[in-house]
Coordinates of N, CA and C in Angstrom, one line a residue:
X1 N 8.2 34.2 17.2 CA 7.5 33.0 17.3 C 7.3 32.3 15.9
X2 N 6.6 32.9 14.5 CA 6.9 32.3 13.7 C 7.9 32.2 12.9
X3 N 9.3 32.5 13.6 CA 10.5 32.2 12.8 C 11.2 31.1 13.7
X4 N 10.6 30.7 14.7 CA 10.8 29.7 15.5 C 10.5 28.0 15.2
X5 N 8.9 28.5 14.8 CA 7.8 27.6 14.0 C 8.6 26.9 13.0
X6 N 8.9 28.2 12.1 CA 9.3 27.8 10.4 C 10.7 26.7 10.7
X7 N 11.2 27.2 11.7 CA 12.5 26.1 11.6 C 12.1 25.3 12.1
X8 N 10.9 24.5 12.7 CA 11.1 23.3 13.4 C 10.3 22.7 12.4
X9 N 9.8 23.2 11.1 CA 9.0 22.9 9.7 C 9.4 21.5 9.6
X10 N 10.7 21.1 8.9 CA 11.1 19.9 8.5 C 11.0 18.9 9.5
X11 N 11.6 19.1 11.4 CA 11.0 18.0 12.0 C 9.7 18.2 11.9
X12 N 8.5 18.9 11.7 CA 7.1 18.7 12.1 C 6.8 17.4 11.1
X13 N 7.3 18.0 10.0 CA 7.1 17.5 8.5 C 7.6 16.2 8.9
X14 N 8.8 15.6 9.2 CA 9.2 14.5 9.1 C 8.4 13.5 10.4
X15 N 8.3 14.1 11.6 CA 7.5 13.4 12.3 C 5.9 12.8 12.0
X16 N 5.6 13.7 11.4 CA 4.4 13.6 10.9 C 4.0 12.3 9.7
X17 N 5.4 12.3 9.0 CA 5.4 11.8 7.8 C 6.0 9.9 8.1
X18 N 6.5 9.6 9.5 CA 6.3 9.0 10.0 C 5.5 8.0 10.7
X19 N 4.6 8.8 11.5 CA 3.5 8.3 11.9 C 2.3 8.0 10.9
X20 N 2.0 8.6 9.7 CA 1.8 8.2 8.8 C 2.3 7.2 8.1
X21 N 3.3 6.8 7.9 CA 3.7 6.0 7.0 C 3.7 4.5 8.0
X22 N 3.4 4.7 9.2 CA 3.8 3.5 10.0 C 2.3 3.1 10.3
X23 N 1.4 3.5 10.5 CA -0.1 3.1 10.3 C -0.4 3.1 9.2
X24 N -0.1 3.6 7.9 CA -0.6 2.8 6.6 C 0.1 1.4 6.6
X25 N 1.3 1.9 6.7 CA 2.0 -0.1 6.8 C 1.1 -0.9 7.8
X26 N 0.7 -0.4 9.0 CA 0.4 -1.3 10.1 C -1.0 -1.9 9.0
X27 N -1.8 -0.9 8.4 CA -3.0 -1.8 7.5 C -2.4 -2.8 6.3
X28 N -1.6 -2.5 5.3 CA -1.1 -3.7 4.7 C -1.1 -4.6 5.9
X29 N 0.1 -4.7 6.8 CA 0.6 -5.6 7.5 C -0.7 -6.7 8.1
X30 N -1.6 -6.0 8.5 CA -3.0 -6.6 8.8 C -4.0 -7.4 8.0
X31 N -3.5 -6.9 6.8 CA -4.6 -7.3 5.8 C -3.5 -8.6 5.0
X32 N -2.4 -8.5 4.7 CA -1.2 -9.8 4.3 C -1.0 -10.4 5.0
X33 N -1.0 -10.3 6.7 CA -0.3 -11.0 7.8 C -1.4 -11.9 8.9
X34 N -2.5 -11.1 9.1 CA -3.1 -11.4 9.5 C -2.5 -10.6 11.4
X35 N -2.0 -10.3 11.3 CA -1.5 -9.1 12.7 C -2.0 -8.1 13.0
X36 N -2.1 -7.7 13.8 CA -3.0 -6.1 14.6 C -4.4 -6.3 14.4
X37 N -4.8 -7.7 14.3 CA -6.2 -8.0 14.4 C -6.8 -8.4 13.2
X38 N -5.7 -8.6 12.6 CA -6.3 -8.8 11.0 C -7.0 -8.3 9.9
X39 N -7.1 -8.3 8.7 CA -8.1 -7.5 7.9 C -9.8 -7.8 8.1
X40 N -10.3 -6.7 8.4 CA -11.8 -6.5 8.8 C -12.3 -7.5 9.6
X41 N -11.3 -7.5 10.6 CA -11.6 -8.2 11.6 C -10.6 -9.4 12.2
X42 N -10.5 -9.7 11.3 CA -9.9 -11.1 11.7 C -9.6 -11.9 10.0
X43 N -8.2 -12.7 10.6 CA -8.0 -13.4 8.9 C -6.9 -12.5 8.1
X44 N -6.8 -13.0 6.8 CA -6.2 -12.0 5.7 C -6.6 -12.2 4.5
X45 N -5.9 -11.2 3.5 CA -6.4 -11.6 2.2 C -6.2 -12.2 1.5
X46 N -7.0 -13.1 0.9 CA -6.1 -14.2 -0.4 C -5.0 -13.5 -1.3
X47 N -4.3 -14.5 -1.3 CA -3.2 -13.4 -1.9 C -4.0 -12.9 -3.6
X48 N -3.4 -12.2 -4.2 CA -3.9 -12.3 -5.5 C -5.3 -11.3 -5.6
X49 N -6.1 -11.3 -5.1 CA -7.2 -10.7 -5.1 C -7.6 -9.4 -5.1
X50 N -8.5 -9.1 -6.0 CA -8.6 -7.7 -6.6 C -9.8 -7.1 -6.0
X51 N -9.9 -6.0 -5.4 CA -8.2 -5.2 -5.6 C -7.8 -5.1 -4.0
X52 N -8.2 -6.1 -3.1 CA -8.1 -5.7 -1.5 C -6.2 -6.4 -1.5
X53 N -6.2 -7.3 -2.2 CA -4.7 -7.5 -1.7 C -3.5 -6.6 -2.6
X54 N -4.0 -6.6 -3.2 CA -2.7 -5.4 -4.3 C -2.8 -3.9 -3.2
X55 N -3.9 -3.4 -2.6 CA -4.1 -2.5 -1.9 C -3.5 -2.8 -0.5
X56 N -3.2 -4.2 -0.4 CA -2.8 -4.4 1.2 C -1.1 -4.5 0.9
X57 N -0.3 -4.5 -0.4 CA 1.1 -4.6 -0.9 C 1.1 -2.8 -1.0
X58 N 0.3 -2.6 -1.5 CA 0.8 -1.3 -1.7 C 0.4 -0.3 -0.3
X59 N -0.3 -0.8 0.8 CA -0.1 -0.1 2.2 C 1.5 -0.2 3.1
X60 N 1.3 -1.7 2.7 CA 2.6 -2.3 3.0 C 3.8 -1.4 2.7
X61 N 3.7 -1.6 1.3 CA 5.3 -1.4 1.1 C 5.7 0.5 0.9
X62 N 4.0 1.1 0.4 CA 4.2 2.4 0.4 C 4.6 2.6 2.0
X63 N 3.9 2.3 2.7 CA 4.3 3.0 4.3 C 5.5 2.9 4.7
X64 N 5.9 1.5 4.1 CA 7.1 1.1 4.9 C 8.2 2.5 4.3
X65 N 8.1 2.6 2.8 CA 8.9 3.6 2.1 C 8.8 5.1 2.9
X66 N 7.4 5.6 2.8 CA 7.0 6.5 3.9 C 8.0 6.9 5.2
X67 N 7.6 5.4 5.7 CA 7.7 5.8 7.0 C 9.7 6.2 7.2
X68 N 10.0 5.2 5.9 CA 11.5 5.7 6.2 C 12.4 6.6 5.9
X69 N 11.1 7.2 4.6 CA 11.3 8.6 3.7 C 12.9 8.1 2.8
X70 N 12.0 7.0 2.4 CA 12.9 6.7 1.1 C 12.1 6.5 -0.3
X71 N 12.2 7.4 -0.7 CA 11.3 7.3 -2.1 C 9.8 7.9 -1.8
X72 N 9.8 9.7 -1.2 CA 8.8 9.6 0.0 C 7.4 10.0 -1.4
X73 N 8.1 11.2 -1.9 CA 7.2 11.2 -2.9 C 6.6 10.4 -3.8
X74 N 7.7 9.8 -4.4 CA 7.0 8.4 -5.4 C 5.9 7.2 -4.6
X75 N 6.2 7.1 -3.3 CA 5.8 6.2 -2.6 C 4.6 6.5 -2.3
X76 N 3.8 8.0 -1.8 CA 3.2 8.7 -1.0 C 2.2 9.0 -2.5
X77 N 2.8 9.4 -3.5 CA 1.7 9.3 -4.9 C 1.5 8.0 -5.2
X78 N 2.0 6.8 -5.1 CA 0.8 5.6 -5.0 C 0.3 5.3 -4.0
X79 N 0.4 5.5 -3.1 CA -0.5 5.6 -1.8 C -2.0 5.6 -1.8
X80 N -1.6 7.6 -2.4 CA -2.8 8.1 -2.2 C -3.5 8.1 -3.2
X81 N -3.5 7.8 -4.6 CA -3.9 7.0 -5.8 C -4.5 5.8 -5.5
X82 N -3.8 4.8 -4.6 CA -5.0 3.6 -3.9 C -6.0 4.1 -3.3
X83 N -5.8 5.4 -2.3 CA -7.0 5.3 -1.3 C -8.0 6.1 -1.9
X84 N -7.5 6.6 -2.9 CA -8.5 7.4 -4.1 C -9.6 6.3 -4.5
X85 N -8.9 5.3 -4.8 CA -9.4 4.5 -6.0 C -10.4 3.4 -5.0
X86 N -9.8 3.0 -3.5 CA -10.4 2.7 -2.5 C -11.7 3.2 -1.7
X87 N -11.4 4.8 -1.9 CA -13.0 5.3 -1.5 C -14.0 5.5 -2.6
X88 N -13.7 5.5 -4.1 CA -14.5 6.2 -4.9 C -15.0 4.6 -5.5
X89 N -14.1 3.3 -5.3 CA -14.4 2.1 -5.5 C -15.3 1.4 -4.5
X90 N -14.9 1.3 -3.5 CA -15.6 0.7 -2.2 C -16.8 1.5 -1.6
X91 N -16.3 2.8 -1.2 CA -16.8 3.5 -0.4 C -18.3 4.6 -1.4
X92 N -17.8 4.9 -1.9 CA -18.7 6.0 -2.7 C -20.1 5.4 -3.2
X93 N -20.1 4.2 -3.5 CA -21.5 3.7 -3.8 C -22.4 3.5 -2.9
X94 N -21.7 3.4 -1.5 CA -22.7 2.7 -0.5 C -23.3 4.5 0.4
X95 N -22.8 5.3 0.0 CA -23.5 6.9 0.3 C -22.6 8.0 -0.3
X96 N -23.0 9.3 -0.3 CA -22.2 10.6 -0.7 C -21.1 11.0 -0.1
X97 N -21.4 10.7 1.1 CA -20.4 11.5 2.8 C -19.1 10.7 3.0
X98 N -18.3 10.7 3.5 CA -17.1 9.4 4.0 C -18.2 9.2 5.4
X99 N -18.2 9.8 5.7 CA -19.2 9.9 7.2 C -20.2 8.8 7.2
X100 N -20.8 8.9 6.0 CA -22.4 7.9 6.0 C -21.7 6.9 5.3
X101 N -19.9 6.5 4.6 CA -19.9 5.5 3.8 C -18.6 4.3 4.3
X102 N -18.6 5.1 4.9 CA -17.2 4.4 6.3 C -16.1 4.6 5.6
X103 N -15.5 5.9 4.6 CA -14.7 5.8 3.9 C -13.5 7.5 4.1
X104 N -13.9 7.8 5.8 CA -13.1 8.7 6.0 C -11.4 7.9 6.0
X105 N -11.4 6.9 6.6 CA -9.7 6.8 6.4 C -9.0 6.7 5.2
X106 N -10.1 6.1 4.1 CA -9.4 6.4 2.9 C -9.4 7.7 2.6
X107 N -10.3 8.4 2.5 CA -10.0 9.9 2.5 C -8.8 10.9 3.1
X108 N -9.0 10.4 4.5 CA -7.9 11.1 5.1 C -6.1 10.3 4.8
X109 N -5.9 8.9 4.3 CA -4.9 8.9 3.8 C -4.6 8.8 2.5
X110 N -5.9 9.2 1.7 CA -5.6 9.7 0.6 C -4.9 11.4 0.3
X111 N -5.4 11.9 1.3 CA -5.1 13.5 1.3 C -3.8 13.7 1.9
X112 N -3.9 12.7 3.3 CA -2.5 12.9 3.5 C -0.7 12.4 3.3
X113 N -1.2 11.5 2.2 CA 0.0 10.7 1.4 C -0.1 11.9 0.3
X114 N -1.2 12.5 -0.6 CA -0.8 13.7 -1.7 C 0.0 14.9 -1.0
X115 N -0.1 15.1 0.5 CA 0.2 16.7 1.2 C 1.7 15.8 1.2
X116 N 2.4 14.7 1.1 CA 3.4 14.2 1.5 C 4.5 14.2 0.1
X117 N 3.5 14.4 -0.7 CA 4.1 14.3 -2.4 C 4.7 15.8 -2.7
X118 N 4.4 16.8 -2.3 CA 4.0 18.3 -2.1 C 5.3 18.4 -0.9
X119 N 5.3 18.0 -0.2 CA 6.1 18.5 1.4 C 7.7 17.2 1.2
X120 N 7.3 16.5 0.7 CA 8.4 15.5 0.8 C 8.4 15.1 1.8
X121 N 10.3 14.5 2.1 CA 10.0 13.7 3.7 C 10.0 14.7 5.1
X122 N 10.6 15.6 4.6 CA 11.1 16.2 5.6 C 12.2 16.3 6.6
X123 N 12.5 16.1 7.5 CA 13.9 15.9 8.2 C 13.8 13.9 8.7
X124 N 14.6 13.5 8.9 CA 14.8 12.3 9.6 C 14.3 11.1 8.9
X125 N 14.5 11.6 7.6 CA 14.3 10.5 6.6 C 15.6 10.4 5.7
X126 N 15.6 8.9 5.1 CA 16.8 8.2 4.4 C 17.3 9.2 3.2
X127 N 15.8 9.7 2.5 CA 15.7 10.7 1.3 C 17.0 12.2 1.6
X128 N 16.7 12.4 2.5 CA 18.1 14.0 3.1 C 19.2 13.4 3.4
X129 N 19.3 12.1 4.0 CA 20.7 11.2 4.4 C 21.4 10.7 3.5
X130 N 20.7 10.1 2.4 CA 21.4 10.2 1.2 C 21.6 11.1 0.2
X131 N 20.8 12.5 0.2 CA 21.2 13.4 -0.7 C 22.1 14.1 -0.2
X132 N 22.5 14.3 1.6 CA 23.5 14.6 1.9 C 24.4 13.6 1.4
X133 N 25.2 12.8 1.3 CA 26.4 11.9 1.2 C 26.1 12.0 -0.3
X134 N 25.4 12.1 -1.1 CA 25.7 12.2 -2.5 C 26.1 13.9 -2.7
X135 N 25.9 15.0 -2.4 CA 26.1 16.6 -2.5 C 27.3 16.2 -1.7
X136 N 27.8 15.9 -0.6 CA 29.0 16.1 -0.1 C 30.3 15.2 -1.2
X137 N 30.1 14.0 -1.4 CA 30.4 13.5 -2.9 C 30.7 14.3 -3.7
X138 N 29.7 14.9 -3.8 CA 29.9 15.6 -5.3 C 30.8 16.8 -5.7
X139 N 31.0 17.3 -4.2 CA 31.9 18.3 -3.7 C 33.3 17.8 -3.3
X140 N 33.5 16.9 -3.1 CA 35.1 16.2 -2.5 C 35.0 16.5 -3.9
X141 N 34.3 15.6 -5.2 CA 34.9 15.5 -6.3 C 35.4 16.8 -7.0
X142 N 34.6 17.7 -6.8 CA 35.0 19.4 -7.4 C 36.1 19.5 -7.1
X143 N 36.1 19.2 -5.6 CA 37.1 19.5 -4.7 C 39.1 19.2 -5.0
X144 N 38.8 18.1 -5.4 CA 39.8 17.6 -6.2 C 40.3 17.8 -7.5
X145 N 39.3 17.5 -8.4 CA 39.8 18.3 -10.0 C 40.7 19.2 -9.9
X146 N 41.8 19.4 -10.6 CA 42.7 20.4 -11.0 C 41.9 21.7 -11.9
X147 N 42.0 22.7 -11.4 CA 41.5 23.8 -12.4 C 42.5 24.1 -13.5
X148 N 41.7 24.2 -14.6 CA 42.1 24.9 -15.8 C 42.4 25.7 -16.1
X149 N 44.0 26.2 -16.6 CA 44.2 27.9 -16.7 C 43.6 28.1 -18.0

């Protein structure tokens, strides 16, 4: 059973790392677009504005990178470096808890963009699609060279 588990690791990993990355974008997208109901309710954010719209570029564009697991790591540590900066800025003054400060989703996608920095993309991301076609590259090229007596 757990050698069954361990190989289905990388799809767990990459599904996972999808659905995540496609609900952080869905919040940029809400907060710059004004779509999925808009930011905090309704509306968006002026562009420019510190720091709810730099935070709504970087849901955006981190997720989108995420969700395609291109650049999963680098993408997934600014992420979760916003939602850091998101709960301990926004959230942390108005109580102790995420619970009492409305600041569990930054927490939970702060933790889970870091577990994504750690795990990478996993399977069914751009990140393995291209490191395959550059390792098979790199092997035609061996492959070719004349060896040296």
């Amino acid at each position: 059973m757990t050698g069954r588990l361990s190989s289905a690791q990388p799809y767990a990993i990459g599904l996972f790392r999808i659905v995540v990355g496609l609900l952080f974008a869905c919040h940029g997208a809400a907060s710059l677009f004004g779509v999925l109901g808009g930011a905090m309710g309704g509306g968006t954010i002026p562009a420019g504005t510190w720091p709810g719209w730099y935070a709504a570029v970087i849901q955006l564009v981190g997720g989108s990178l995420v969700l395609l697991g291109l650049g999963t790591r680098a993408a997934a540590f600014i992420s979760s470096g916003s939602m850091a900066y998101a709960y301990f800025d926004v959230h942390q003054s108005a109580a102790l808890w995420p619970i009492q400060n409305g600041g569990e989703l930054s927490v939970l996608f702060c933790w889970t963009m870091l577990l994504l920095v750690f795990t990478g993309s996993g399977a069914l991301g751009l990140d393995q699609l291209l490191a395959g076609r550059t390792a098979s590259a790199t092997e035609d090229k061996r492959a070719s060279e004349p060896v040296a007596a």
